């Protein structure tokens, strides 16, 4: 039987090349060897996003990005979380078998509590109950489809472990109902540096968006921070931000040449930046066209997501039916 791979994409911020290298590309590759379910986690975004227009726009942006980068909706079940009512019923059921203490230990929640304490604020300042139970909603996403593997970045590893804990707890009380999932973490692209050298992240404003206009891409690449060594000085490519971005997009021969110039002297940062700009614009040229067409045709995106939701619900229903029966809610009519 083909194993199931599932992952969620939170529609916050405009997708950037860190998302592409760390998540989108590996997930699209994985779709060839697994039954893939990829979805837009709009109700997860609601824990922090209060602007309806932005939530709507970012949902379409994320959907259009994945489709433009090659997600084939005939191969991948591509849907929107809020289109699957089963997720929310299941979230409640799982909440009732989840120890509050397990959620107290979640890194994302703990980090906000600690920051509140540091700032002398009330420990729960700005924390809504949705943010606290975020990992339960995520466990429901994962466990509802009998997921085997969850391709995620390192930052989501704990959330997948929480889903495993919840599933094991459920199973040990109610019998073997749920499939225990496993995180699948890509080590090689674990962290893509942003233009300032920190991890590329929208919260640092150091991203290179995938489909921004040429001018903005050029501007961001030019901002990539390097040391001030002159071209003739030998440099270490492994510790250079610019090189670690360049290596993901450069053809292998050019990369080897650049590596030699770094090591032996002769690597000029501005030349490499210019090459990177050309590579980025070329790489995403076709995708950018598709992206723009799709963004202007929301009905087409809706149709794809709806079709995905129908397929996803067909998988979710029997799992949820088993869950209901096992807990003593005998509703085979739902
Ligand atoms: N929490 C994930 C993130 O912030 C998004 C997500 C929601 C998810 N549900 C999921 C990821 C289920 C994997 C599986 O990126």
PDB file of C-alpha atoms and ligand atoms in Angstrom, residues 6-8 10 39 41 44 134 138 141-142 150 152 156 159, ligand 1:
ATOM      1  CA  UNK A   6       0.653  14.985   4.687  1.00  0.00           C
ATOM      2  CA  UNK A   7       1.729  18.507   5.397  1.00  0.00           C
ATOM      3  CA  UNK A   8       0.112  21.840   6.157  1.00  0.00           C
ATOM      4  CA  UNK A  10       0.213  28.239   7.014  1.00  0.00           C
ATOM      5  CA  UNK A  39      -3.271  21.640   2.575  1.00  0.00           C
ATOM      6  CA  UNK A  41      -3.795  25.595   7.226  1.00  0.00           C
ATOM      7  CA  UNK A  44      -3.980  27.667  12.136  1.00  0.00           C
ATOM      8  CA  UNK A 134      -2.618  24.833  18.199  1.00  0.00           C
ATOM      9  CA  UNK A 138      -2.366  20.034  14.073  1.00  0.00           C
ATOM     10  CA  UNK A 141      -4.938  17.394  10.698  1.00  0.00           C
ATOM     11  CA  UNK A 142      -2.374  14.635  10.764  1.00  0.00           C
ATOM     12  CA  UNK A 150       4.799  14.435   7.866  1.00  0.00           C
ATOM     13  CA  UNK A 152       8.226  19.458   7.909  1.00  0.00           C
ATOM     14  CA  UNK A 156       7.706  21.716  13.460  1.00  0.00           C
ATOM     15  CA  UNK A 159       4.430  19.471  16.947  1.00  0.00           C
TER      16      UNK A 159
HETATM   17  N1  LIG B   1       2.170  24.304  12.033  1.00  0.00           N
HETATM   18  C1  LIG B   1       2.639  24.187  10.672  1.00  0.00           C
HETATM   19  C2  LIG B   1       3.538  25.402  10.356  1.00  0.00           C
HETATM   20  O1  LIG B   1       3.473  26.398  11.036  1.00  0.00           O
HETATM   21  C3  LIG B   1       1.512  24.141   9.684  1.00  0.00           C
HETATM   22  C4  LIG B   1       0.657  22.925   9.862  1.00  0.00           C
HETATM   23  C5  LIG B   1      -0.641  22.890  10.278  1.00  0.00           C
HETATM   24  C6  LIG B   1       1.032  21.568   9.627  1.00  0.00           C
HETATM   25  N2  LIG B   1      -1.107  21.625  10.292  1.00  0.00           N
HETATM   26  C7  LIG B   1      -0.099  20.788   9.911  1.00  0.00           C
HETATM   27  C8  LIG B   1       2.220  20.957   9.193  1.00  0.00           C
HETATM   28  C9  LIG B   1      -0.068  19.386   9.798  1.00  0.00           C
HETATM   29  C10 LIG B   1       2.246  19.571   9.082  1.00  0.00           C
HETATM   30  C11 LIG B   1       1.111  18.794   9.364  1.00  0.00           C
HETATM   31  O2  LIG B   1       4.284  25.374   9.425  1.00  0.00           O
END
